[in-house]
Coordinates of C-alpha atoms and ligand atoms in Angstrom, one line a residue:
X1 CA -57.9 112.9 -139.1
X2 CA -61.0 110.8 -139.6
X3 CA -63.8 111.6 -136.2
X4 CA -64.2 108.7 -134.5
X5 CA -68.2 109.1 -135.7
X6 CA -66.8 108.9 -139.1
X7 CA -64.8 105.9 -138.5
X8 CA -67.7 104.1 -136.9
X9 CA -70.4 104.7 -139.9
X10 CA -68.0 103.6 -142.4
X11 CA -67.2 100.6 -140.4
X12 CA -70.8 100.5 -139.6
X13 CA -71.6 100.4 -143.6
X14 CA -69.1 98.4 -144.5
X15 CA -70.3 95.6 -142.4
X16 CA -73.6 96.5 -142.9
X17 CA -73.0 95.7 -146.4
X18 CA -71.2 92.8 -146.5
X19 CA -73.7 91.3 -144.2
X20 CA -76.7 92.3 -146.7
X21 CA -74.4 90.5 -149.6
X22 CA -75.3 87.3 -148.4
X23 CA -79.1 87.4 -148.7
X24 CA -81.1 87.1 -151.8
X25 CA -83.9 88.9 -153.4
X26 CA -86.1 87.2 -154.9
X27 CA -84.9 84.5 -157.3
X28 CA -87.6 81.8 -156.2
X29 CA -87.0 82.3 -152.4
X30 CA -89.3 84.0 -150.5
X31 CA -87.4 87.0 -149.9
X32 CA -88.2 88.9 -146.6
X33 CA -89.3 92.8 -146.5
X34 CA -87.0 95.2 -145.3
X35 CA -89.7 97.8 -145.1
X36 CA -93.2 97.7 -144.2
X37 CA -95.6 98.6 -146.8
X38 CA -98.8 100.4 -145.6
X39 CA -102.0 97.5 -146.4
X40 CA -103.9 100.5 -147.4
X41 CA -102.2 101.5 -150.7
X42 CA -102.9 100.4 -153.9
X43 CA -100.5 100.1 -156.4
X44 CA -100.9 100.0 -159.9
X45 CA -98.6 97.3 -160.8
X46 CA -96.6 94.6 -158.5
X47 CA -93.1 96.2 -160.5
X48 CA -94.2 100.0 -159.1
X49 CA -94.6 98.1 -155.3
X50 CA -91.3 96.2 -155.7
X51 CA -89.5 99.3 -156.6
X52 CA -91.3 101.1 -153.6
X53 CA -89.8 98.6 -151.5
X54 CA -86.6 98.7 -153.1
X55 CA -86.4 102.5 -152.5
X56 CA -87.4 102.8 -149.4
X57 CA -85.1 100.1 -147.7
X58 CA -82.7 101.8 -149.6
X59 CA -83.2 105.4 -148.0
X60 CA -84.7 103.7 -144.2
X61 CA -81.5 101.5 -143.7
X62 CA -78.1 101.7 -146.3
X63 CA -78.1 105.6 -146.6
X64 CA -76.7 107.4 -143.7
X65 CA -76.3 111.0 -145.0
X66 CA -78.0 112.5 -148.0
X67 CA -76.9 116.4 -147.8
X68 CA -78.3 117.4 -150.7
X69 CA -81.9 116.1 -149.5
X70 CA -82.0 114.4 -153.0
X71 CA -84.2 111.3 -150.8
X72 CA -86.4 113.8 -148.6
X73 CA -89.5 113.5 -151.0
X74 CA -89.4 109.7 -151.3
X75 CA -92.5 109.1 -149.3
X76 CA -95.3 107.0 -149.6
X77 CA -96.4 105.2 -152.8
X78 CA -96.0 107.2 -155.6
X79 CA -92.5 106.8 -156.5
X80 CA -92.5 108.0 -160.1
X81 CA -92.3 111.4 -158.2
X82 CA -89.2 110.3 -156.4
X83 CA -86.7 112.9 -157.1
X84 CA -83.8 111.0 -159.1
X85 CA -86.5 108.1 -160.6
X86 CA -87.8 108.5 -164.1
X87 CA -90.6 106.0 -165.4
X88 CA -92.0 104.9 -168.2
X89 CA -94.3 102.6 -170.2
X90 CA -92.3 99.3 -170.6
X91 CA -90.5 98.8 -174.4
X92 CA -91.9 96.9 -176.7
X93 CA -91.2 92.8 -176.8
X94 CA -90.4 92.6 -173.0
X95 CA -92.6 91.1 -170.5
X96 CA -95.4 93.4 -169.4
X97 CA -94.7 95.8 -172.6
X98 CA -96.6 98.8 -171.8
X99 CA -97.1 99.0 -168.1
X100 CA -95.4 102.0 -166.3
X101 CA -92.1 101.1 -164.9
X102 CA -88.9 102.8 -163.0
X103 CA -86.7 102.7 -166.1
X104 CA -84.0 105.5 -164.7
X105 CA -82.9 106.2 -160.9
X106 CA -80.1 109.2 -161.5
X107 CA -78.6 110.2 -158.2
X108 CA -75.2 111.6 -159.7
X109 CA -73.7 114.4 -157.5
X110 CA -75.7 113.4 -154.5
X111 CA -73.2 113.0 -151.8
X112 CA -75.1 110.6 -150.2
X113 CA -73.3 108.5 -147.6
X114 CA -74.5 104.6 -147.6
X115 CA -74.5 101.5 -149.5
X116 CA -76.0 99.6 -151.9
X117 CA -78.9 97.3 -150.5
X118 CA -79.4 93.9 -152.2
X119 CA -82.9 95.3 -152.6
X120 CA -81.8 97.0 -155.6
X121 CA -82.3 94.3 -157.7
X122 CA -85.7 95.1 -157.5
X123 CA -85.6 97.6 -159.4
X124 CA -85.5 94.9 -162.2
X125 CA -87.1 97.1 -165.3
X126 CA -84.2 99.9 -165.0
X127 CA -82.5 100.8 -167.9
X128 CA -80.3 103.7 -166.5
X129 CA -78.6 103.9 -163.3
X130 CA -76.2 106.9 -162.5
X131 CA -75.4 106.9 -159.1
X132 CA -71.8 108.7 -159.4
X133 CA -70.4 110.9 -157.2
X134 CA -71.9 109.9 -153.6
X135 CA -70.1 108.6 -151.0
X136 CA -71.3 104.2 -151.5
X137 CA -69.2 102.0 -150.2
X138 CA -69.4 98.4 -149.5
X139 CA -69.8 95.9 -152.6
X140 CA -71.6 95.8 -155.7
X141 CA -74.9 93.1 -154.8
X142 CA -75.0 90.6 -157.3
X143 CA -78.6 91.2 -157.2
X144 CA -77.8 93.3 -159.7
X145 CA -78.2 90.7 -162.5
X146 CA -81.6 91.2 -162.3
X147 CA -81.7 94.2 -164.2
X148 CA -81.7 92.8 -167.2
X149 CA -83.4 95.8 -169.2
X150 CA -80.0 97.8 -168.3
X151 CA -77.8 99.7 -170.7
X152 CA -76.1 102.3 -168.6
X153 CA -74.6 101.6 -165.5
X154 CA -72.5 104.1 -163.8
X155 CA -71.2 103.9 -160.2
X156 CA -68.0 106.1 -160.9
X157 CA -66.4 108.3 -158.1
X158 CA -67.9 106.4 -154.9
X159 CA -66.1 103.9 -152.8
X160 CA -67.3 100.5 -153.4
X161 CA -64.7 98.1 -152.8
X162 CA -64.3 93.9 -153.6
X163 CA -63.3 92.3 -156.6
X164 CA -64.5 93.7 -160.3
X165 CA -67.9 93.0 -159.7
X166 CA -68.5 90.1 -161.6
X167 CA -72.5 90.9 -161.8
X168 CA -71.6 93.7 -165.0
X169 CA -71.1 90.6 -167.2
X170 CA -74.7 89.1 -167.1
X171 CA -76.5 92.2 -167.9
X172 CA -77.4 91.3 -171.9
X173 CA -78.5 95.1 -172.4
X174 CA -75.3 96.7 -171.1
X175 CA -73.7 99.0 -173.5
X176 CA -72.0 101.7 -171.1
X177 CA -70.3 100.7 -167.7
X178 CA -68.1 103.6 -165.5
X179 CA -66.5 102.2 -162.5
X180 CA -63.9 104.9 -162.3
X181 CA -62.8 105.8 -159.2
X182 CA -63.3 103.4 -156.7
X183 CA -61.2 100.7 -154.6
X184 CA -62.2 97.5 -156.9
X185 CA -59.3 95.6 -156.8
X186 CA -57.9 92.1 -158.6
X187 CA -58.0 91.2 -162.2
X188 CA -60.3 92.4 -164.7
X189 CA -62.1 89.2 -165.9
X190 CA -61.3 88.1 -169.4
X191 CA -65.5 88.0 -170.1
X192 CA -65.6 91.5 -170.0
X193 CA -64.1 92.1 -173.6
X194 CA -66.4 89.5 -174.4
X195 CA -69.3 91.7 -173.7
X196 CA -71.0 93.8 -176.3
X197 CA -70.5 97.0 -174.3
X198 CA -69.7 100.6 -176.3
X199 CA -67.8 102.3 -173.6
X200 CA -65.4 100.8 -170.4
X201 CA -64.5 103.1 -167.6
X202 CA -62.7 101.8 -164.6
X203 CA -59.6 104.3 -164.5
X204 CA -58.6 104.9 -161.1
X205 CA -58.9 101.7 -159.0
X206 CA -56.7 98.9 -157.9
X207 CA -56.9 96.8 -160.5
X208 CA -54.2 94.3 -161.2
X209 CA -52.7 91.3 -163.1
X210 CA -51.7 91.8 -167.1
X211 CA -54.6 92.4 -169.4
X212 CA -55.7 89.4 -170.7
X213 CA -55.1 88.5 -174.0
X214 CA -58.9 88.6 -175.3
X215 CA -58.8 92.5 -174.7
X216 CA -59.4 92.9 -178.5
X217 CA -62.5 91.3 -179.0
X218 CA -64.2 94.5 -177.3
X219 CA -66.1 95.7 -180.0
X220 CA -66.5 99.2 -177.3
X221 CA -65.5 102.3 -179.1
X222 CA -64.2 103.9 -176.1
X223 CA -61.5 102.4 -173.4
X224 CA -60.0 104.2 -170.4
X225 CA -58.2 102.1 -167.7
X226 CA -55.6 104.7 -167.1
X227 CA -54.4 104.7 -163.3
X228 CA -54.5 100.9 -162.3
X229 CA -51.3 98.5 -162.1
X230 CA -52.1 96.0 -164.3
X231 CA -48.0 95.7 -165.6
X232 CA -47.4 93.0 -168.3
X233 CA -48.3 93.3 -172.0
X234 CA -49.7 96.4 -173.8
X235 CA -51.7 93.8 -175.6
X236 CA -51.1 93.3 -179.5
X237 CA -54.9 92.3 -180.0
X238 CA -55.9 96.1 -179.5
X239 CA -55.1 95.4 -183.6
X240 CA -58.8 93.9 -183.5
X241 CA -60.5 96.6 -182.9
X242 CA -59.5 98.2 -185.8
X243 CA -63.0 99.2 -187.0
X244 CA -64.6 100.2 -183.8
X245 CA -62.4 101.5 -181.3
X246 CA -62.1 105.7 -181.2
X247 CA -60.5 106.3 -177.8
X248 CA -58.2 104.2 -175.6
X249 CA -56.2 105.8 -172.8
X250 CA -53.8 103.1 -170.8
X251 CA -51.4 106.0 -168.8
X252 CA -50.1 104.8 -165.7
X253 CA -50.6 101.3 -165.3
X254 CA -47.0 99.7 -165.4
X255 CA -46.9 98.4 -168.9
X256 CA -43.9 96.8 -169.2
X257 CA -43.3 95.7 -173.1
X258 CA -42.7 96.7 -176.2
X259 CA -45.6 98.7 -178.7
X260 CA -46.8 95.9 -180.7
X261 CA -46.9 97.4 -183.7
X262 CA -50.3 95.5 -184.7
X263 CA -51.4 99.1 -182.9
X264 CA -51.0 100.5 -186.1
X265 CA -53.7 98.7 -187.3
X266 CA -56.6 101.0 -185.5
X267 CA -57.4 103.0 -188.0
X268 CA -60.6 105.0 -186.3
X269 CA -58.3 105.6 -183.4
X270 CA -58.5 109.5 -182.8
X271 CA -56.7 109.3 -179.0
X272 CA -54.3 106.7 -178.0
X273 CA -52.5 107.5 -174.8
X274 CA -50.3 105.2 -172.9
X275 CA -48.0 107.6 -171.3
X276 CA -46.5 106.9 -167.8
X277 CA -45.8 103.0 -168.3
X278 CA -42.7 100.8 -168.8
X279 CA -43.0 100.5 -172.0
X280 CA -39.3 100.1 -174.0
X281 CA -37.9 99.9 -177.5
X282 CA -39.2 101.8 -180.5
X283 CA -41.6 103.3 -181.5
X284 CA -42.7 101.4 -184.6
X285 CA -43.4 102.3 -188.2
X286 CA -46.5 100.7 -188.3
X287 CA -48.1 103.8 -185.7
X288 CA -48.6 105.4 -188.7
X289 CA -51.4 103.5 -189.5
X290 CA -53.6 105.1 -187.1
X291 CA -54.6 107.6 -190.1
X292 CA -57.5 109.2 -187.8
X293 CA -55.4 109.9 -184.6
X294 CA -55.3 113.0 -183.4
X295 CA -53.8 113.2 -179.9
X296 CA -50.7 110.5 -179.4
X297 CA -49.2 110.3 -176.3
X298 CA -46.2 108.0 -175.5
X299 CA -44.5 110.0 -172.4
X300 CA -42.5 109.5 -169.6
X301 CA -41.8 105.5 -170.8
X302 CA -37.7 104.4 -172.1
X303 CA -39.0 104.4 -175.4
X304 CA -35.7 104.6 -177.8
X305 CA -34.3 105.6 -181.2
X306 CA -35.8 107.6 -183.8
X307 CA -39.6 108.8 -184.0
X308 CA -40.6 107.3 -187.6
X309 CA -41.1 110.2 -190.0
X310 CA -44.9 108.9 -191.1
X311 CA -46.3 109.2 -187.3
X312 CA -45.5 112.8 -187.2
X313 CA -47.1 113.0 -190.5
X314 CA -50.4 111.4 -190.0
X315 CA -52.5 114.4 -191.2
X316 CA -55.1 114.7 -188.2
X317 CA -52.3 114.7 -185.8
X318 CA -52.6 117.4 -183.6
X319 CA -50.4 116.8 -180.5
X320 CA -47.7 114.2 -180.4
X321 CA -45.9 114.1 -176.8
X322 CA -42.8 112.0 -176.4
X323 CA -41.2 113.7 -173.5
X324 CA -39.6 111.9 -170.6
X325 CA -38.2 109.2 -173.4
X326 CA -35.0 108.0 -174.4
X327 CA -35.6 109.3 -178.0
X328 CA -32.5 110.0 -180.2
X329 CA -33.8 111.2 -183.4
X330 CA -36.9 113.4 -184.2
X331 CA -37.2 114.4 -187.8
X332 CA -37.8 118.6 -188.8
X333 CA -41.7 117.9 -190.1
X334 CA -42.4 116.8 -186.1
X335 CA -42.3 120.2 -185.3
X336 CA -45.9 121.0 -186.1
X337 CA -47.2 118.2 -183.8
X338 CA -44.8 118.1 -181.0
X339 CA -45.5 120.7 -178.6
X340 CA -42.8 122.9 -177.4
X341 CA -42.6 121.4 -174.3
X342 CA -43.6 117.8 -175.4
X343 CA -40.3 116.2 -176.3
X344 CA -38.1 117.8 -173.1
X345 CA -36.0 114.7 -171.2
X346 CA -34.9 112.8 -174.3
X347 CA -31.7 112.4 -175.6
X348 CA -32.7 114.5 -178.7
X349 CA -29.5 116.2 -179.9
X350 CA -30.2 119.9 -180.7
X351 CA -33.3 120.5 -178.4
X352 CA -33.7 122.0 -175.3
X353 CA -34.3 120.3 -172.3
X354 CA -32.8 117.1 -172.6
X355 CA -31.5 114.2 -170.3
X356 CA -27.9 114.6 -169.6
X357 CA -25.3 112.7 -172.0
X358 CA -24.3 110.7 -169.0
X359 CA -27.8 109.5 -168.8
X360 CA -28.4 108.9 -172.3
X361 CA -25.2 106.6 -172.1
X362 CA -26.0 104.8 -169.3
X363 CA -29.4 103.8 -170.8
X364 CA -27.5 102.8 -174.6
X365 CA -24.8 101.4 -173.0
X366 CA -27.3 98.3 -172.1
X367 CA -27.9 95.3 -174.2
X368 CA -30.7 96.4 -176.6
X369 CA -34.4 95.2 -175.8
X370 CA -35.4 92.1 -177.2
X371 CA -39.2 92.7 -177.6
X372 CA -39.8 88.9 -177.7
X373 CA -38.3 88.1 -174.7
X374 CA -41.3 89.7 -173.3
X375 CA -43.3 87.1 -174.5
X376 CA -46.5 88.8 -175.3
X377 CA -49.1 87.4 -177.2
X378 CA -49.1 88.0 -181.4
X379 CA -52.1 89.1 -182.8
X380 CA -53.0 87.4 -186.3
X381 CA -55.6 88.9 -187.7
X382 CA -58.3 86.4 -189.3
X383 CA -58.0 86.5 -192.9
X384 CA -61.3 87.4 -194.4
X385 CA -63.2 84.9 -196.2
X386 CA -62.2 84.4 -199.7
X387 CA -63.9 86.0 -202.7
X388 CA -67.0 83.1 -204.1
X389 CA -65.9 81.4 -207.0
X390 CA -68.1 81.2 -209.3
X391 CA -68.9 77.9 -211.5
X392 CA -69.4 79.3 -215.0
X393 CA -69.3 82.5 -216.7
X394 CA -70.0 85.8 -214.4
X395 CA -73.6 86.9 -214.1
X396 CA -75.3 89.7 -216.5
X397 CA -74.1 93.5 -215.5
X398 CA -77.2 95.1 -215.0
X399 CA -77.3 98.5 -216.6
X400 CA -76.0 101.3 -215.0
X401 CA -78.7 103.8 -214.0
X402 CA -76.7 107.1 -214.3
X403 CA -75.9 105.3 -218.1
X404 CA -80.2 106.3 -218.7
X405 CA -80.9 109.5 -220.7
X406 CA -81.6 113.1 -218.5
X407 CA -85.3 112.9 -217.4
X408 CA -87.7 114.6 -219.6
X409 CA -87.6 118.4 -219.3
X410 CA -91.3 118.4 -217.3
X411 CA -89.5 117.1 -214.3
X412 CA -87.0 119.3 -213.8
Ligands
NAG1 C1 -97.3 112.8 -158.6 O1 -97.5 114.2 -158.4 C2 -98.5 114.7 -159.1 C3 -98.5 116.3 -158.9 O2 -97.9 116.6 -157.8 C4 -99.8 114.1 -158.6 O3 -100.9 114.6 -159.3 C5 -99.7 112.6 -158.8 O4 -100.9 112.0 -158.2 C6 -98.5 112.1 -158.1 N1 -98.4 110.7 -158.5 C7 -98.3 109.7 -157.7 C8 -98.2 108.4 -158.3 O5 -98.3 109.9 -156.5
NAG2 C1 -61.3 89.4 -183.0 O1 -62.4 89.7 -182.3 C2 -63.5 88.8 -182.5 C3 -64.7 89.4 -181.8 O2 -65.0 90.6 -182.2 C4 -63.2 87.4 -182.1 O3 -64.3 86.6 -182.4 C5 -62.0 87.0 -182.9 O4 -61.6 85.7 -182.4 C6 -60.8 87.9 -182.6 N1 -59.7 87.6 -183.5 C7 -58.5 87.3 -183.0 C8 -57.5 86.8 -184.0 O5 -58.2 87.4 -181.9
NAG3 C1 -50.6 117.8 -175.6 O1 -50.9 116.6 -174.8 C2 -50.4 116.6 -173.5 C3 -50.8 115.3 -172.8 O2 -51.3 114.3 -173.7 C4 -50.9 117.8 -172.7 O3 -50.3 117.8 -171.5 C5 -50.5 119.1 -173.5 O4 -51.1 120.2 -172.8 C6 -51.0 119.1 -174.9 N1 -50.5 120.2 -175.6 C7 -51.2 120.9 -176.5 C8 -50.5 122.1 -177.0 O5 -52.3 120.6 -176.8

């Protein structure tokens, strides 16, 4: 049971933040100051008293418990000695290159009870913010968009709520975002795969509605959205990101469609889990493409027929789970990738551990799946430009250089 204190505060933040939402900071309108600012001090730069102000509204009114003291020494002006805020001299070919700036505010493992104050947008020259594991709720200010030196964002394991926050896609220098484990809920919109970011975290939210069908123009190497209900389409333009993508992990999320076998096409791929969905029919030839994977989960799906010979093949393949299937054949050279355990509740003749034969012909005694019905969108790769032609007869060969004589011996 939640104390009625508790209930209160959160209600109290919650409202608090939402309120707070609505104003603006900066952005041509005179914004007005949370926090007084003692006339006496001097600052060296107007970006050191903005983040001063910034800091302090942040620790005098949106944080209600800080356990771990991590705020007790932000007092008074110097606030490169805050603990949790790093500065330094501005990069090169931004506007006030140089000067000393707040570039990194970490406040990971804080605990600290509050929300985020539009104020924080403010902090305009940060290019690291780690606030994960406190206890923030409220929304995401869209003030955020001001931080437009910022490259790592994470806000993983707190409790902000709202839609995806939308802010995330106008931050040019983003390259990392975690949003794991929070309460933002809705779609994830389309932009974001249009966004030049390396690494996507937002496993364990409430996000919904398919994934759209751009998902493959993320040129991020690592994807993890495992734990949401989007449903729909595991999408068939994950065969984009052949070149760049290393890890994707989609478990639990009510896929409901076939594996496009355009899959195949990620060659870097070294984990590729979608485990826990919907997803039906075969497991396609073409998964042996992925010549770099080395963990390949497809569990607890209705997944049917034979696992293709070349998947349990691939020669980085380390651990190949397929339990919880409707699997009927499983060639002898799987053995050294399946676990023991990790093909238990198929209808696998001659292994242990299997769904009853009643079950198995219940599930084959149904029409087979018609993977187009499910009308997901193909991908079709662009084909790549074609070779010049040239207009006359092919240019000189130059020599080769490992064609020249051994240096002379005086060089050896
Ligand atoms: C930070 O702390 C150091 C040593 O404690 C002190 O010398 C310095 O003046 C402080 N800086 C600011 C800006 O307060
Ligand atoms: C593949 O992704 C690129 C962006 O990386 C995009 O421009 C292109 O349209 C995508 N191709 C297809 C066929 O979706
Ligand atoms: C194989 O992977 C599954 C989940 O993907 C995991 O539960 C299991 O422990 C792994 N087994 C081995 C032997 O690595």
């Amino acid at each position: 049971m939640m104390s009625r204190a508790a209930v209160l505060l959160c209600l109290l933040c919650c409202l608090a933040a939402a309120g707070e939402a609505a104003s603006v900071v900066g952005e041509g309108e005179a914004a007005e100051l949370a926090v007084s600012v003692d006339p006496s001090w001097r600052f060296p730069s107007q970006r050191l008293r903005d983040a001063y102000v910034a800091l302090q509204t942040w620790k005098q009114q949106a944080i209600f418990s800080d356990p771990r003291g991590f705020t007790a020494d932000w007092v008074g002006p110097g606030v490169c000695n805050y603990t949790g805020v790093f500065c330094a001299p501005l990069p090169r070919g931004v506007p006030g290159a140089g000067e000393l700036a707040v570039a990194g505010l970490d406040l990971n493992h804080g605990d600290i009870a509050g929300y985020l104050p539009p104020e924080l947008g403010l902090l305009a020259d940060l290019s690291l913010l780690h606030l994960n594991s406190n206890r923030f709720c409220g929304l995401v200010p869209a003030t955020l968009r001001r931080l437009q030196l910022l490259v790592e964002l994470d806000l993983s394991n707190n409790r902000l709520v709202g839609a995806f926050p939308a802010v995330v896609l106008e931050l040019p220098a983003l390259k990392f975002l975690d949003l794991r484990f929070n309460d933002f809920e809705g779609a994830i919109p389309p932009e974001l795969f249009d966004r030049p970011l390396d690494a996507i975290f937002l496993n364990h939210n409430r996000l919904r509605s398919p994934l759209p069908d751009n998902f493959g123009n993320s040129p991020a190497s690592v994807i993890v959205l495992a734990d949401n209900s989007f449903g729909g389409c595991l999408p068939a333009s994950l065969g984009n990101m052949s070149g760049t993508l290393n890890e994707i992990l989609l478990i639990n999320n009510g896929l409901d469609s076939c594996v496009p076998p355009e899959v195949g096409l990620l060659r870097e791929v070294t984990v590729f889990d979608v485990s826990f969905n919907s997803l039906v029919g075969p497991l396609p030839q073409q998964v042996a493409g992925m010549r770099k994977v080395e963990q390949l989960d497809v569990a607890h799906n209705r997944l049917s027929g034979a696992v293709p010979e070349a998947i349990c093949a691939l020669p980085r393949l380390k651990n190949l789970t397929i339990s919880y299937n409707f699997f009927t054949g499983e060639p002898p050279s799987c053995a050294r990738v399946v676990p023991s355990d990790g093909d238990r509740r198929n209808c696998l003749p001659n292994r242990p551990t299997q769904r009853t034969p009643q079950q198995c012909a219940a599930f084959y005694s149904q029409p087979p799946v018609d993977c187009a019905a499910f009308q997901c969108k193909p991908f079709v790769p662009v084909p790549p430009p074609p070779p010049p032609s040239y207009p006359g007869p092919l240019p000189p060969v130059y020599p080769m250089p490992y064609a020249s004589p051994p240096p002379p011996a005086q060089y050896r």
